[in-house]
Structure formats: structure tokens, C-alpha cells
PDB file of N, CA and C in Angstrom:
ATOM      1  N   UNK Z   1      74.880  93.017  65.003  1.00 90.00           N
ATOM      2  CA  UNK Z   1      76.288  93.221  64.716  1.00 90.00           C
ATOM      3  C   UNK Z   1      77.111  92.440  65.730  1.00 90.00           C
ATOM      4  N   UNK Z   2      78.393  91.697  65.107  1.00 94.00           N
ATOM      5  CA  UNK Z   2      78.767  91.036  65.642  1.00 94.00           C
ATOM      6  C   UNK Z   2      80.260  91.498  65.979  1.00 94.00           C
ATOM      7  N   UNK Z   3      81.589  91.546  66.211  1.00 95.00           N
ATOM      8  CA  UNK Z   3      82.460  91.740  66.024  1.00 95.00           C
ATOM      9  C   UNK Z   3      83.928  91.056  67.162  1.00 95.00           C
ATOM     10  N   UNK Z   4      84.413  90.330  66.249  1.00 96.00           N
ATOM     11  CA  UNK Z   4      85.324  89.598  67.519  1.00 96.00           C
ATOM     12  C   UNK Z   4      87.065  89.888  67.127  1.00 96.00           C
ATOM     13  N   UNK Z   5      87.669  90.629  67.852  1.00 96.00           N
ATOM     14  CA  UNK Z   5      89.111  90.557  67.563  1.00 96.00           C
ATOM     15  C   UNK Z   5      89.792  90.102  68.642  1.00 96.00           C
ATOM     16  N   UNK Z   6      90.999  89.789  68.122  1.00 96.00           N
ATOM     17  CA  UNK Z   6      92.307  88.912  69.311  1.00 96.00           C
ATOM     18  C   UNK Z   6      93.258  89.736  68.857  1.00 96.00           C
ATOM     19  N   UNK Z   7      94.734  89.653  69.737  1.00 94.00           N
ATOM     20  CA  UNK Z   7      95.443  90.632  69.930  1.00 94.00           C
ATOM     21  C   UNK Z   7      96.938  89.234  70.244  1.00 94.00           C
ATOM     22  N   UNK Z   8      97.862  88.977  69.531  1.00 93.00           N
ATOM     23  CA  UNK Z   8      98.632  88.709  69.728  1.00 93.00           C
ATOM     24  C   UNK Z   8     100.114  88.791  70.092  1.00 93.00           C
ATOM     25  N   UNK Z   9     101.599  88.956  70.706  1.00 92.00           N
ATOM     26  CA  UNK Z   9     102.352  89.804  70.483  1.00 92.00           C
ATOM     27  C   UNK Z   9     102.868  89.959  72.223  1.00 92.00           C
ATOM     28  N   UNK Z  10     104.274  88.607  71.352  1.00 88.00           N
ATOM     29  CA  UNK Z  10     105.040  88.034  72.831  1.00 88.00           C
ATOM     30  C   UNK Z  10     104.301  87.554  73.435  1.00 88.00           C
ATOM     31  N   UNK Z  11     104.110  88.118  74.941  1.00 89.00           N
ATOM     32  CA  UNK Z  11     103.350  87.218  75.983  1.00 89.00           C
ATOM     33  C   UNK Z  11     102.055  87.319  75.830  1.00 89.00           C
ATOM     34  N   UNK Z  12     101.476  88.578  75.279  1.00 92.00           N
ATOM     35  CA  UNK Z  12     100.081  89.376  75.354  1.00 92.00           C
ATOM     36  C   UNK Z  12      99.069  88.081  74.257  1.00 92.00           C
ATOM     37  N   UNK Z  13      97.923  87.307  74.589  1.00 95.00           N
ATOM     38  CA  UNK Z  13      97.413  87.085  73.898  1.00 95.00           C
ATOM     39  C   UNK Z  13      95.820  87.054  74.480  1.00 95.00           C
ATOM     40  N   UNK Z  14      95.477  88.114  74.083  1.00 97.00           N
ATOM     41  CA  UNK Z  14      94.390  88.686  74.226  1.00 97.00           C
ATOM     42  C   UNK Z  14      92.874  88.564  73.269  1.00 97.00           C
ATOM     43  N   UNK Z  15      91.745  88.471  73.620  1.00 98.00           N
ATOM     44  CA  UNK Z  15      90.560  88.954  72.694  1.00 98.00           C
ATOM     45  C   UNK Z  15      89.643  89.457  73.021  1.00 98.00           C
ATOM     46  N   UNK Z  16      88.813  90.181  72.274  1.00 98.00           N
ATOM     47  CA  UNK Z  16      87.974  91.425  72.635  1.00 98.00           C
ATOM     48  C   UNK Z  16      86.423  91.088  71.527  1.00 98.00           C
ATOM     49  N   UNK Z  17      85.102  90.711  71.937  1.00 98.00           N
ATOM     50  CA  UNK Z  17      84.020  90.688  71.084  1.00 98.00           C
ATOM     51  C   UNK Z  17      82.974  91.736  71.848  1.00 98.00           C
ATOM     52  N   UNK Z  18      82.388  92.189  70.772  1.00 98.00           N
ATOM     53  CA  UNK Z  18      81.509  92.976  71.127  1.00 98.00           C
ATOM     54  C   UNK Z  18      80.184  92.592  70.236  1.00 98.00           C
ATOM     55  N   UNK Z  19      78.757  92.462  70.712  1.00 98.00           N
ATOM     56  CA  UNK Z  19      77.283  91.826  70.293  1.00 98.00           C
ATOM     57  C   UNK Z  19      76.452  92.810  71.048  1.00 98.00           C
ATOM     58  N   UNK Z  20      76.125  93.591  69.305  1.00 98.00           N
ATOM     59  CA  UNK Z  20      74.915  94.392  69.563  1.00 98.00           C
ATOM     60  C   UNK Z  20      73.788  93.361  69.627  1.00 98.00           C
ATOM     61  N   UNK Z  21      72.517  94.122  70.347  1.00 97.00           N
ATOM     62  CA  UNK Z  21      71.357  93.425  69.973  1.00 97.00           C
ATOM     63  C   UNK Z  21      70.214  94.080  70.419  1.00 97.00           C
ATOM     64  N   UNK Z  22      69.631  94.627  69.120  1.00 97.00           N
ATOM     65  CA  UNK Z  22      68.584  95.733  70.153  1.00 97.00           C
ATOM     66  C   UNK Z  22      69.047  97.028  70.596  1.00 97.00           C
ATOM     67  N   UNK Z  23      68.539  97.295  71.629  1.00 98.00           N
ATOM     68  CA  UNK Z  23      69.452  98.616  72.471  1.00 98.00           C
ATOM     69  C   UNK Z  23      70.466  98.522  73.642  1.00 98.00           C
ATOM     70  N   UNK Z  24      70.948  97.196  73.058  1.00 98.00           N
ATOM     71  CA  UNK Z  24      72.129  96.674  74.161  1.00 98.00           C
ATOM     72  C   UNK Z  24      73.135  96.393  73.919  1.00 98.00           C
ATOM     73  N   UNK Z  25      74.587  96.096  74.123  1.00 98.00           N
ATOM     74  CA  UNK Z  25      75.375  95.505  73.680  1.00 98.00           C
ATOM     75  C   UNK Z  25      76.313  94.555  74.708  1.00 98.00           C
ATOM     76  N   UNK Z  26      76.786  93.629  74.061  1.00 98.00           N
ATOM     77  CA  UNK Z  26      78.147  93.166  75.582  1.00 98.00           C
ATOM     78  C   UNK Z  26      79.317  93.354  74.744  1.00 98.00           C
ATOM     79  N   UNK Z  27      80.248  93.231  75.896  1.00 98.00           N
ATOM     80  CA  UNK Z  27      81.059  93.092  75.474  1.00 98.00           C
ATOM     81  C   UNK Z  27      81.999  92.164  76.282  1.00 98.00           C
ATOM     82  N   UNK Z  28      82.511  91.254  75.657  1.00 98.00           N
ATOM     83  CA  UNK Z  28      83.341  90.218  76.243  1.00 98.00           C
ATOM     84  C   UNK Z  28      85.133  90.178  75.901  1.00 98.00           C
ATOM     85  N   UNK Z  29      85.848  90.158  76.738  1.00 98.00           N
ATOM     86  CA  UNK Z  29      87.133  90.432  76.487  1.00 98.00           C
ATOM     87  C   UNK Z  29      87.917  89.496  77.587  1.00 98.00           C
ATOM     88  N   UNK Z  30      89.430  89.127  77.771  1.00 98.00           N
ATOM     89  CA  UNK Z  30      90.498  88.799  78.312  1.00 98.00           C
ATOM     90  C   UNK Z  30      91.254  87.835  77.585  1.00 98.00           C
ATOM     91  N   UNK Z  31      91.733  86.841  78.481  1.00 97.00           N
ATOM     92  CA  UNK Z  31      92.843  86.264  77.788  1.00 97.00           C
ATOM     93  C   UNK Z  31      92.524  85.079  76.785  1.00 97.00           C
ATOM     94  N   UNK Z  32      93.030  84.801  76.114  1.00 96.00           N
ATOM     95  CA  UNK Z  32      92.487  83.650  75.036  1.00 96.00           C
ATOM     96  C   UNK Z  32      92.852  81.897  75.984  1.00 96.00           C
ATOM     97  N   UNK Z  33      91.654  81.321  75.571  1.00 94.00           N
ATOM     98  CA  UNK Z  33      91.495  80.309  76.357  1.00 94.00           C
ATOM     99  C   UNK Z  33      90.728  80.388  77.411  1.00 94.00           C
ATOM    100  N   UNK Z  34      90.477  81.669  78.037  1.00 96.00           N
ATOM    101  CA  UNK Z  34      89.696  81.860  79.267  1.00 96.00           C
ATOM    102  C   UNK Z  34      88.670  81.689  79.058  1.00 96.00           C
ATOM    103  N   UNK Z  35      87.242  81.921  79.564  1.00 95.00           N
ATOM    104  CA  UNK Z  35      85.499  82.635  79.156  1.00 95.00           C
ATOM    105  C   UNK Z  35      85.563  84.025  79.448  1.00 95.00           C
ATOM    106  N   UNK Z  36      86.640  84.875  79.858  1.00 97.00           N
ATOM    107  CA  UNK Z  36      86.962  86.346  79.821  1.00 97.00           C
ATOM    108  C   UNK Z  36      85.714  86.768  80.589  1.00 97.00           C
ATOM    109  N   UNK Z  37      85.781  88.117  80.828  1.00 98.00           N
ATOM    110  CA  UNK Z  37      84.782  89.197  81.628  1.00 98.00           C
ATOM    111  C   UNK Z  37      83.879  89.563  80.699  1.00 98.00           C
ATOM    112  N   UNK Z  38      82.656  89.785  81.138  1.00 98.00           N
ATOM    113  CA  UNK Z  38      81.388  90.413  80.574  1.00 98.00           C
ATOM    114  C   UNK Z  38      80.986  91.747  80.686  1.00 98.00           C
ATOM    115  N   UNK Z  39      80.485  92.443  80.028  1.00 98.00           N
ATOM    116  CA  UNK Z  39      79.973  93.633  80.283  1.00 98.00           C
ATOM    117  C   UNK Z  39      78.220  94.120  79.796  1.00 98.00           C
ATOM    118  N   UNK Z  40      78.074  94.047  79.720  1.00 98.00           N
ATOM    119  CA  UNK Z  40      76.386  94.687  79.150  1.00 98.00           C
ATOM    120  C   UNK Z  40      76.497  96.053  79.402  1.00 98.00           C
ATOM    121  N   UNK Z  41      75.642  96.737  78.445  1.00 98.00           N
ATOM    122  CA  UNK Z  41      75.150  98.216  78.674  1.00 98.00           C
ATOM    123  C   UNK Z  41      73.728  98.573  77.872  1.00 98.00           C
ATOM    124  N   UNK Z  42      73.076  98.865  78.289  1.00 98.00           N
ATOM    125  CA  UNK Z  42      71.308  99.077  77.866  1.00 98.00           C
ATOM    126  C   UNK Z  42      71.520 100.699  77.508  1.00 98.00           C
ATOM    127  N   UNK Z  43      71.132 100.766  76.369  1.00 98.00           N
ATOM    128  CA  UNK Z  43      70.810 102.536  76.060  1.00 98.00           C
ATOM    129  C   UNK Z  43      69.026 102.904  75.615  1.00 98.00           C
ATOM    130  N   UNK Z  44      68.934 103.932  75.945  1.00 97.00           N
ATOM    131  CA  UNK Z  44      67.243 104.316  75.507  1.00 97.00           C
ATOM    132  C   UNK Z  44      67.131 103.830  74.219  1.00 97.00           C
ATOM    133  N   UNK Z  45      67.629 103.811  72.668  1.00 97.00           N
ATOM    134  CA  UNK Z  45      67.277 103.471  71.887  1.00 97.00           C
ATOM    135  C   UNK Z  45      68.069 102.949  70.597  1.00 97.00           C
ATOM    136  N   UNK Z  46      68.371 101.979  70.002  1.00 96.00           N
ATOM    137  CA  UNK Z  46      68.849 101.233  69.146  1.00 96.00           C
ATOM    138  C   UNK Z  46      69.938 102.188  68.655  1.00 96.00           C
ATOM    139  N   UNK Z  47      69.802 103.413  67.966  1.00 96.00           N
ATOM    140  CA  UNK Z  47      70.702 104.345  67.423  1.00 96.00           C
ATOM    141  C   UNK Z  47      71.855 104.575  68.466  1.00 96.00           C
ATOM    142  N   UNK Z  48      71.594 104.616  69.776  1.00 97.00           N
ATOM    143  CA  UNK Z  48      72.395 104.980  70.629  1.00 97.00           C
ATOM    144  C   UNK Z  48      73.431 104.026  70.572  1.00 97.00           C
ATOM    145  N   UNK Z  49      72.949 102.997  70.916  1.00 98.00           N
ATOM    146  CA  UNK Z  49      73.806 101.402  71.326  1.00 98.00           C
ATOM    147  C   UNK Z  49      74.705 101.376  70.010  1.00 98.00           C
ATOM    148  N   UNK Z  50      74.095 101.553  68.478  1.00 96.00           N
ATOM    149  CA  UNK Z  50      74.992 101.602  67.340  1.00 96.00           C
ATOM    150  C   UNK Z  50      76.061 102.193  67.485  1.00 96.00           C
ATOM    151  N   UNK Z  51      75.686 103.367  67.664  1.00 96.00           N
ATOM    152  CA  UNK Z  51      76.852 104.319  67.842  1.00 96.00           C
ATOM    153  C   UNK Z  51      77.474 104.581  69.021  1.00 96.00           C
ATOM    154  N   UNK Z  52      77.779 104.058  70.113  1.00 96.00           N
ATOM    155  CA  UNK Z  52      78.531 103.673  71.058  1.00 96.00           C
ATOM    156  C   UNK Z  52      79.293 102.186  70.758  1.00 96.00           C
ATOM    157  N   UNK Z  53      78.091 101.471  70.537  1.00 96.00           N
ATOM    158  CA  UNK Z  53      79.380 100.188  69.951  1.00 96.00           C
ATOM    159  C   UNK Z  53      80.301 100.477  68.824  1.00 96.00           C
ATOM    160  N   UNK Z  54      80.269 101.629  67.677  1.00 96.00           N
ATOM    161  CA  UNK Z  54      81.333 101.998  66.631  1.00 96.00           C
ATOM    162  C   UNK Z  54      82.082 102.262  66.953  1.00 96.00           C
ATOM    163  N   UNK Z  55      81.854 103.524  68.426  1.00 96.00           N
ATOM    164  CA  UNK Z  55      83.089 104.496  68.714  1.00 96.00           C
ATOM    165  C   UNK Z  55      84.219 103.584  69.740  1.00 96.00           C
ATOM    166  N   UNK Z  56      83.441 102.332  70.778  1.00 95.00           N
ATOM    167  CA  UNK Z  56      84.314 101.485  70.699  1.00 95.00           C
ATOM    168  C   UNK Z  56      85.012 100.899  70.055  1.00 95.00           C
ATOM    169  N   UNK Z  57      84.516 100.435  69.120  1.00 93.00           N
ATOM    170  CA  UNK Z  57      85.340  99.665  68.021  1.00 93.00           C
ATOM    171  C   UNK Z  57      86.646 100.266  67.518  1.00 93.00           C
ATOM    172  N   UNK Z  58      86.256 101.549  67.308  1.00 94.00           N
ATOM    173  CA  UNK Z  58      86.853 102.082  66.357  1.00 94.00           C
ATOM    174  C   UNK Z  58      87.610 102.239  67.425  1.00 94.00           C
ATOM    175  N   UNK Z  59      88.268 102.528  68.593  1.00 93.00           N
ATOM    176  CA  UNK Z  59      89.172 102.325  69.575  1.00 93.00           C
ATOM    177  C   UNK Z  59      90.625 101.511  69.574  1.00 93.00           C
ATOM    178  N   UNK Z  60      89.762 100.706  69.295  1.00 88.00           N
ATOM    179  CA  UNK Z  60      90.233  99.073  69.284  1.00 88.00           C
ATOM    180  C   UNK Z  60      91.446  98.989  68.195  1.00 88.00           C
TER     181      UNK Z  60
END
């Protein structure tokens, strides 16, 4: 699962991707044009990582 959004609006131009893979996910975010900040997170098992990367999403 792949998922990439941007955020536009006045000065703010922002983007946010998140890449499951396995029982991991990253997530990459900041300003557009940048290579933005990284994150990784490892969970015990595939179901987990799914459903932590949704409830992010669904944040968003």
C-alpha cells in the first residue's frame, strides 16, 4: 500500500506519503520540493502495520 497526499493553501504547501511493506511502514512528510523527514515503524505482524497505517491515514 501506497499512499501520497499534498496539502496546499496560502503559504502552507505541504506533503505527506505513507509505504506499507510487510510489517513496516514509513512515512515521509514536509515541505514540497524538499526530500522531507522519514519515519519507519516495525510492528510484530503485517495486520498490525495495516491497521496503524489506516488509522493514520484516516487522520489525515
Amino acid at each position: 500500500m501506497k499512499q501520497e497526499l499534498t496539502y496546499q493553501d496560502g503559504s502552507s504547501n505541504k506533503f505527506w506519503n505513507i509505504e506499507v511493506s510487510g510489517n513496516s511502514f514509513t512515512v515521509t512528510y514536509g515541505k514540497i520540493g524538499t526530500s522531507g523527514q522519514t519515519q519507519t515503524k516495525t510492528f510484530d505482524n503485517e495486520d498490525k502495520c495495516l491497521k496503524e497505517a489506516q488509522k493514520l491515514l484516516s487522520e489525515k
